[in-house]
């Protein structure tokens, strides 16, 4: 029996899923939030029960100890030695990592070096790594990078049309994100298509953050997020693509400072900014249904920004075998899928199976046999990819 824990350490949170890798089942999962506050929240799910505790957890180290003590206390494991591997999600792997890597001195230095590109995330991942390494020294550790899947982009897709020296000297290029999700979902679709040698797939990861990826023969050829996750489609609180002159205008003419503008674009824009209601798609949809015009507008803009990328990637791929919807909105909102697809159905010959779209559950086909493009709903599972890579690289 080999157990692997998939970890996602953020600046003030730590999400985890403990897997039994022999049958790839999740034994327990949960999250520790508000680390560093007086009222941190520890949520753990086990055996169909959810246990939520509020207590002060000052650091990630204490968070990891609390989690591991709880695993013993609840007899989820009898000894920590049962956990053979720890897989860490890492947001930014830059151009260094085309795939997951066993964490050693060199990998630590590279993750640390890349913190300029992901100042909130990469240091937090390393903090999580050190906390687990100290608590379970016998377990191997693997880093799984959000950017790795997009390392197959060609320079013509990742170089920005600005002076080239900003790429060579300052690493300014498209890196993309959500790679682990796009990889998992596209692999599931390839499976469903019968493992053809050639395939053209568009994955729409629509959650609080969102991105679309064009996947050709299993490889990412383009993706909507860019140098950072701020680029691409409109999101819960992020603007997505816009004319950079707006930034200069807001600074020069409106008197904002740069930090405030960037904060506004990351945290106060998107669905929240336009609707004025919420960053949560469900809340905005409810408000729209009650007649809130700005909420309706926010949703209309969101849909149009998504179809712009579907159109772009249909062309880039030279056609498309399948479109897959995933993440919170993509998996759960039949309305969002239907509306997005209705905006492209005439051009792309898509016919939605309304019953499968509205009433089905989990992984499924939601297009009819006459549809020119197959459309799938695929619940994403980044943790499983992290656990699988950890097991594979550590030879467990
Ligand atoms: P994620 O970041 O993948 O957890 O996705 C979060 C987003 O999914 C939020 O905007 C939620 O409002 C949205 N979402 C979750 N469930 C539903 C649902 N049943 N219908 C519509 N949107 C949903």
PDB file of N, CA, C and O in Angstrom, residues 211-243:
ATOM      1  N   UNK A 211      -9.413  29.793 -17.872  1.00  0.00           N
ATOM      2  CA  UNK A 211      -8.547  29.865 -19.046  1.00  0.00           C
ATOM      3  C   UNK A 211      -8.986  28.823 -20.059  1.00  0.00           C
ATOM      4  O   UNK A 211      -9.609  27.819 -19.697  1.00  0.00           O
ATOM      5  N   UNK A 212      -8.668  29.084 -21.323  1.00  0.00           N
ATOM      6  CA  UNK A 212      -8.922  28.110 -22.380  1.00  0.00           C
ATOM      7  C   UNK A 212      -7.587  27.685 -22.971  1.00  0.00           C
ATOM      8  O   UNK A 212      -6.651  28.493 -23.029  1.00  0.00           O
ATOM      9  N   UNK A 213      -7.518  26.418 -23.381  1.00  0.00           N
ATOM     10  CA  UNK A 213      -6.285  25.919 -23.984  1.00  0.00           C
ATOM     11  C   UNK A 213      -6.614  25.148 -25.258  1.00  0.00           C
ATOM     12  O   UNK A 213      -7.603  24.403 -25.298  1.00  0.00           O
ATOM     13  N   UNK A 214      -5.788  25.368 -26.287  1.00  0.00           N
ATOM     14  CA  UNK A 214      -5.879  24.583 -27.519  1.00  0.00           C
ATOM     15  C   UNK A 214      -4.893  23.425 -27.396  1.00  0.00           C
ATOM     16  O   UNK A 214      -3.695  23.656 -27.190  1.00  0.00           O
ATOM     17  N   UNK A 215      -5.409  22.200 -27.488  1.00  0.00           N
ATOM     18  CA  UNK A 215      -4.562  21.014 -27.295  1.00  0.00           C
ATOM     19  C   UNK A 215      -4.537  20.199 -28.594  1.00  0.00           C
ATOM     20  O   UNK A 215      -5.572  19.697 -29.040  1.00  0.00           O
ATOM     21  N   UNK A 216      -3.364  20.099 -29.204  1.00  0.00           N
ATOM     22  CA  UNK A 216      -3.238  19.343 -30.454  1.00  0.00           C
ATOM     23  C   UNK A 216      -2.413  18.092 -30.203  1.00  0.00           C
ATOM     24  O   UNK A 216      -1.294  18.183 -29.676  1.00  0.00           O
ATOM     25  N   UNK A 217      -2.955  16.945 -30.543  1.00  0.00           N
ATOM     26  CA  UNK A 217      -2.281  15.655 -30.330  1.00  0.00           C
ATOM     27  C   UNK A 217      -1.754  15.538 -28.894  1.00  0.00           C
ATOM     28  O   UNK A 217      -0.631  15.076 -28.657  1.00  0.00           O
ATOM     29  N   UNK A 218      -2.560  16.005 -27.957  1.00  0.00           N
ATOM     30  CA  UNK A 218      -2.202  15.877 -26.539  1.00  0.00           C
ATOM     31  C   UNK A 218      -1.287  16.967 -26.011  1.00  0.00           C
ATOM     32  O   UNK A 218      -0.934  16.953 -24.832  1.00  0.00           O
ATOM     33  N   UNK A 219      -0.883  17.903 -26.879  1.00  0.00           N
ATOM     34  CA  UNK A 219       0.052  18.949 -26.419  1.00  0.00           C
ATOM     35  C   UNK A 219      -0.604  20.325 -26.468  1.00  0.00           C
ATOM     36  O   UNK A 219      -1.325  20.638 -27.426  1.00  0.00           O
ATOM     37  N   UNK A 220      -0.305  21.137 -25.464  1.00  0.00           N
ATOM     38  CA  UNK A 220      -0.832  22.503 -25.441  1.00  0.00           C
ATOM     39  C   UNK A 220      -0.132  23.307 -26.535  1.00  0.00           C
ATOM     40  O   UNK A 220       1.102  23.370 -26.576  1.00  0.00           O
ATOM     41  N   UNK A 221      -0.921  23.923 -27.432  1.00  0.00           N
ATOM     42  CA  UNK A 221      -0.290  24.776 -28.459  1.00  0.00           C
ATOM     43  C   UNK A 221      -0.564  26.258 -28.204  1.00  0.00           C
ATOM     44  O   UNK A 221       0.128  27.115 -28.725  1.00  0.00           O
ATOM     45  N   UNK A 222      -1.593  26.537 -27.407  1.00  0.00           N
ATOM     46  CA  UNK A 222      -1.799  27.930 -26.987  1.00  0.00           C
ATOM     47  C   UNK A 222      -2.764  27.948 -25.816  1.00  0.00           C
ATOM     48  O   UNK A 222      -3.559  27.026 -25.635  1.00  0.00           O
ATOM     49  N   UNK A 223      -2.672  28.998 -25.022  1.00  0.00           N
ATOM     50  CA  UNK A 223      -3.520  29.089 -23.833  1.00  0.00           C
ATOM     51  C   UNK A 223      -3.793  30.557 -23.538  1.00  0.00           C
ATOM     52  O   UNK A 223      -3.015  31.436 -23.927  1.00  0.00           O
ATOM     53  N   UNK A 224      -4.925  30.810 -22.865  1.00  0.00           N
ATOM     54  CA  UNK A 224      -5.375  32.212 -22.781  1.00  0.00           C
ATOM     55  C   UNK A 224      -4.686  33.014 -21.676  1.00  0.00           C
ATOM     56  O   UNK A 224      -4.585  34.228 -21.772  1.00  0.00           O
ATOM     57  N   UNK A 225      -4.217  32.370 -20.607  1.00  0.00           N
ATOM     58  CA  UNK A 225      -3.477  33.125 -19.601  1.00  0.00           C
ATOM     59  C   UNK A 225      -2.088  33.438 -20.146  1.00  0.00           C
ATOM     60  O   UNK A 225      -1.641  32.804 -21.100  1.00  0.00           O
ATOM     61  N   UNK A 226      -1.410  34.397 -19.568  1.00  0.00           N
ATOM     62  CA  UNK A 226      -0.204  34.871 -20.221  1.00  0.00           C
ATOM     63  C   UNK A 226       1.032  34.842 -19.350  1.00  0.00           C
ATOM     64  O   UNK A 226       1.392  33.809 -18.779  1.00  0.00           O
ATOM     65  N   UNK A 227       1.670  35.982 -19.245  1.00  0.00           N
ATOM     66  CA  UNK A 227       2.826  36.168 -18.355  1.00  0.00           C
ATOM     67  C   UNK A 227       2.379  35.843 -16.931  1.00  0.00           C
ATOM     68  O   UNK A 227       3.120  35.252 -16.152  1.00  0.00           O
ATOM     69  N   UNK A 228       1.152  36.233 -16.624  1.00  0.00           N
ATOM     70  CA  UNK A 228       0.525  35.899 -15.334  1.00  0.00           C
ATOM     71  C   UNK A 228      -0.915  35.465 -15.604  1.00  0.00           C
ATOM     72  O   UNK A 228      -1.397  35.597 -16.737  1.00  0.00           O
ATOM     73  N   UNK A 229      -1.621  35.004 -14.564  1.00  0.00           N
ATOM     74  CA  UNK A 229      -3.030  34.606 -14.766  1.00  0.00           C
ATOM     75  C   UNK A 229      -3.989  35.779 -15.009  1.00  0.00           C
ATOM     76  O   UNK A 229      -5.180  35.572 -15.151  1.00  0.00           O
ATOM     77  N   UNK A 230      -3.472  36.986 -15.084  1.00  0.00           N
ATOM     78  CA  UNK A 230      -4.362  38.137 -15.307  1.00  0.00           C
ATOM     79  C   UNK A 230      -4.870  38.197 -16.749  1.00  0.00           C
ATOM     80  O   UNK A 230      -5.893  38.825 -17.034  1.00  0.00           O
ATOM     81  N   UNK A 231      -4.151  37.548 -17.651  1.00  0.00           N
ATOM     82  CA  UNK A 231      -4.524  37.637 -19.072  1.00  0.00           C
ATOM     83  C   UNK A 231      -5.614  36.638 -19.443  1.00  0.00           C
ATOM     84  O   UNK A 231      -5.880  35.689 -18.720  1.00  0.00           O
ATOM     85  N   UNK A 232      -6.229  36.883 -20.615  1.00  0.00           N
ATOM     86  CA  UNK A 232      -7.182  35.917 -21.169  1.00  0.00           C
ATOM     87  C   UNK A 232      -8.614  36.340 -20.982  1.00  0.00           C
ATOM     88  O   UNK A 232      -8.958  37.510 -21.166  1.00  0.00           O
ATOM     89  N   UNK A 233      -9.459  35.380 -20.615  1.00  0.00           N
ATOM     90  CA  UNK A 233     -10.898  35.662 -20.495  1.00  0.00           C
ATOM     91  C   UNK A 233     -11.188  36.486 -19.238  1.00  0.00           C
ATOM     92  O   UNK A 233     -10.349  36.587 -18.335  1.00  0.00           O
ATOM     93  N   UNK A 234     -12.376  37.034 -19.192  1.00  0.00           N
ATOM     94  CA  UNK A 234     -12.853  37.705 -17.972  1.00  0.00           C
ATOM     95  C   UNK A 234     -13.051  36.629 -16.894  1.00  0.00           C
ATOM     96  O   UNK A 234     -13.472  35.525 -17.187  1.00  0.00           O
ATOM     97  N   UNK A 235     -12.719  36.962 -15.646  1.00  0.00           N
ATOM     98  CA  UNK A 235     -12.839  35.965 -14.566  1.00  0.00           C
ATOM     99  C   UNK A 235     -13.676  36.524 -13.426  1.00  0.00           C
ATOM    100  O   UNK A 235     -14.311  37.566 -13.575  1.00  0.00           O
ATOM    101  N   UNK A 236     -13.661  35.840 -12.277  1.00  0.00           N
ATOM    102  CA  UNK A 236     -14.460  36.303 -11.134  1.00  0.00           C
ATOM    103  C   UNK A 236     -14.097  37.722 -10.727  1.00  0.00           C
ATOM    104  O   UNK A 236     -14.959  38.600 -10.610  1.00  0.00           O
ATOM    105  N   UNK A 237     -12.785  37.936 -10.520  1.00  0.00           N
ATOM    106  CA  UNK A 237     -12.344  39.292 -10.132  1.00  0.00           C
ATOM    107  C   UNK A 237     -11.260  39.834 -11.068  1.00  0.00           C
ATOM    108  O   UNK A 237     -10.829  40.967 -10.904  1.00  0.00           O
ATOM    109  N   UNK A 238     -10.784  39.032 -12.019  1.00  0.00           N
ATOM    110  CA  UNK A 238      -9.736  39.518 -12.936  1.00  0.00           C
ATOM    111  C   UNK A 238     -10.360  40.007 -14.239  1.00  0.00           C
ATOM    112  O   UNK A 238     -11.303  39.405 -14.751  1.00  0.00           O
ATOM    113  N   UNK A 239      -9.720  41.058 -14.771  1.00  0.00           N
ATOM    114  CA  UNK A 239     -10.240  41.654 -16.010  1.00  0.00           C
ATOM    115  C   UNK A 239     -10.050  40.748 -17.214  1.00  0.00           C
ATOM    116  O   UNK A 239     -10.866  40.760 -18.124  1.00  0.00           O
ATOM    117  N   UNK A 240      -8.948  39.977 -17.241  1.00  0.00           N
ATOM    118  CA  UNK A 240      -8.559  39.341 -18.494  1.00  0.00           C
ATOM    119  C   UNK A 240      -7.955  40.389 -19.421  1.00  0.00           C
ATOM    120  O   UNK A 240      -7.574  41.482 -18.977  1.00  0.00           O
ATOM    121  N   UNK A 241      -7.885  40.044 -20.712  1.00  0.00           N
ATOM    122  CA  UNK A 241      -7.219  40.918 -21.693  1.00  0.00           C
ATOM    123  C   UNK A 241      -7.826  42.313 -21.726  1.00  0.00           C
ATOM    124  O   UNK A 241      -9.044  42.472 -21.722  1.00  0.00           O
ATOM    125  N   UNK A 242      -6.957  43.322 -21.777  1.00  0.00           N
ATOM    126  CA  UNK A 242      -7.431  44.683 -22.049  1.00  0.00           C
ATOM    127  C   UNK A 242      -6.306  45.507 -22.649  1.00  0.00           C
ATOM    128  O   UNK A 242      -5.158  45.080 -22.697  1.00  0.00           O
ATOM    129  N   UNK A 243      -6.664  46.692 -23.136  1.00  0.00           N
ATOM    130  CA  UNK A 243      -5.687  47.593 -23.726  1.00  0.00           C
ATOM    131  C   UNK A 243      -4.803  48.161 -22.607  1.00  0.00           C
ATOM    132  O   UNK A 243      -5.311  48.826 -21.695  1.00  0.00           O
TER     133      UNK A 243
END
